[in-house]
Amino acid sequence: MNLVLLGPPGAGKGTQATRICQEFSLRHLSSGDILRAERKAMTDLGRQAQDYMDRGVLVPDDLILSMMMDHIGRPDAGSGFLLDGFPRTEVQARGLDDRLAAAGRRIDHVIDIQVSDEEVARRITGRWSCAKDGRVYHETFSPPRQAGVCDDCGEKLIRRKDDEPEVVRQRLRTYHEQTAPLASYYRQKGLLRPVDGELGADRVFAEICRICRVG
Ligand code: AMP
């Protein structure tokens, strides 16, 4: 089974993605995580992407498409994958479809986690992550045992540059302009499965499992 997870930043895609991949033995491919790893490793791609990422705007389609197709083509994604954060534009979605079709593969479901802008802002601006291992906390929903310190490794918690309030507003604008039209693209293909992302993580997960099992 191959899935796409849609939803604004802060919709809980990361949390759901981890659980779905465990449940259905899928490879989790998060474009944001892959880009951050490339940036940390200071690869050419990472350097090219850095400025776009810090401003909260999208990295060019051709860069992302070839990066993601490379990961999709790896053996560990051979029995199924979940795409998180990609595709983000209709150009990316069409490029993905064409390349998958050429390899005799396809997307089975597009899970669209729906969350209002107000809720997104509330969730993201309270988010802190560990500078060392990347573990994510939230001031209100999942605070660390000691404020500002990672439970696992004791490292200081930082706010991701693109989680700053002004950048979050820009990311939401970008989402509405470029990503929301993807929903109609996938609706036309009969693949779109909307899920209410404000129900709470367990109910959202249960709903996604139901969708995937119905087939
Ligand atoms: P994310 O963690 O998914 O919010 O991604 C962080 C940043 O990486 C975004 O604000 C973009 O700059 C870049 N990015 C991630 N995925 C994509 C994509 N599919 N297309 C273009 N840029 C992306």
Tab-separated table of N, CA and C and ligand atoms in Angstrom, residues 9 31-33 35-36 52-53 56-59 61 64 85-88 92 160 162 171, ligand 1:
chain	number	residue	atom	x	y	z
A	9	PRO	N	0.954	22.423	8.106
A	9	PRO	CA	1.967	22.204	9.124
A	9	PRO	C	1.258	22.157	10.477
A	31	SER	N	9.464	14.596	3.443
A	31	SER	CA	10.346	15.473	2.657
A	31	SER	C	11.058	16.477	3.565
A	32	GLY	N	10.347	16.997	4.592
A	32	GLY	CA	10.967	17.967	5.505
A	32	GLY	C	12.125	17.313	6.266
A	33	ASP	N	11.913	16.091	6.768
A	33	ASP	CA	12.981	15.399	7.516
A	33	ASP	C	14.170	15.091	6.611
A	35	LEU	N	15.054	16.702	3.914
A	35	LEU	CA	15.747	17.968	3.634
A	35	LEU	C	16.587	18.426	4.822
A	36	ARG	N	16.022	18.288	6.027
A	36	ARG	CA	16.786	18.715	7.208
A	36	ARG	C	18.047	17.863	7.375
A	52	TYR	N	15.439	28.591	1.195
A	52	TYR	CA	13.980	28.457	1.017
A	52	TYR	C	13.342	28.014	2.334
A	53	MET	N	13.959	27.030	2.966
A	53	MET	CA	13.385	26.459	4.192
A	53	MET	C	13.329	27.505	5.301
A	56	GLY	N	10.441	29.695	4.910
A	56	GLY	CA	9.120	29.063	4.961
A	56	GLY	C	8.462	28.957	3.599
A	57	VAL	N	9.239	29.122	2.525
A	57	VAL	CA	8.669	28.955	1.173
A	57	VAL	C	9.140	27.620	0.596
A	58	LEU	N	8.519	27.217	-0.491
A	58	LEU	CA	8.808	25.883	-1.020
A	58	LEU	C	10.120	25.819	-1.790
A	59	VAL	N	10.796	24.709	-1.617
A	59	VAL	CA	12.000	24.399	-2.389
A	59	VAL	C	11.523	24.061	-3.814
A	61	ASP	N	10.338	22.579	-7.292
A	61	ASP	CA	9.730	21.273	-7.549
A	61	ASP	C	10.718	20.227	-8.062
A	64	ILE	N	12.914	18.688	-5.322
A	64	ILE	CA	12.168	17.818	-4.405
A	64	ILE	C	11.773	16.520	-5.096
A	85	GLY	N	4.483	15.368	3.617
A	85	GLY	CA	5.078	16.649	3.220
A	85	GLY	C	5.345	16.737	1.725
A	86	PHE	N	5.107	15.679	1.022
A	86	PHE	CA	5.304	15.601	-0.423
A	86	PHE	C	4.219	14.700	-1.001
A	87	PRO	N	3.593	15.011	-2.146
A	87	PRO	CA	3.759	16.247	-2.910
A	87	PRO	C	3.119	17.444	-2.215
A	88	ARG	N	3.637	18.626	-2.548
A	88	ARG	CA	3.124	19.860	-1.947
A	88	ARG	C	2.522	20.764	-3.021
A	92	GLN	N	4.280	18.734	-8.488
A	92	GLN	CA	4.912	17.581	-7.818
A	92	GLN	C	4.005	16.348	-7.902
A	160	ARG	N	12.471	25.378	16.289
A	160	ARG	CA	12.927	25.347	14.899
A	160	ARG	C	12.702	26.723	14.293
A	162	ASP	N	11.806	27.594	11.466
A	162	ASP	CA	10.563	27.730	10.703
A	162	ASP	C	9.314	27.507	11.558
A	171	ARG	N	4.173	29.929	6.241
A	171	ARG	CA	3.994	28.523	5.835
A	171	ARG	C	2.515	28.227	5.585
B	1	AMP	P1	8.062	20.542	6.688
B	1	AMP	O1	8.850	20.043	7.847
B	1	AMP	O2	7.368	19.456	5.939
B	1	AMP	O3	7.104	21.653	7.053
B	1	AMP	O4	9.103	21.178	5.652
B	1	AMP	C1	9.986	22.214	6.031
B	1	AMP	C2	10.375	23.020	4.806
B	1	AMP	O5	11.008	22.161	3.830
B	1	AMP	C3	9.220	23.664	4.052
B	1	AMP	O6	8.828	24.903	4.616
B	1	AMP	C4	9.818	23.817	2.657
B	1	AMP	O7	10.720	24.910	2.600
B	1	AMP	C5	10.640	22.545	2.502
B	1	AMP	N1	9.833	21.442	1.916
B	1	AMP	C6	9.448	20.272	2.509
B	1	AMP	N2	8.741	19.503	1.658
B	1	AMP	C7	8.677	20.184	0.493
B	1	AMP	C8	8.052	19.928	-0.769
B	1	AMP	N3	7.347	18.804	-1.013
B	1	AMP	N4	8.188	20.867	-1.731
B	1	AMP	C9	8.891	21.992	-1.531
B	1	AMP	N5	9.474	22.311	-0.361
B	1	AMP	C10	9.381	21.415	0.649
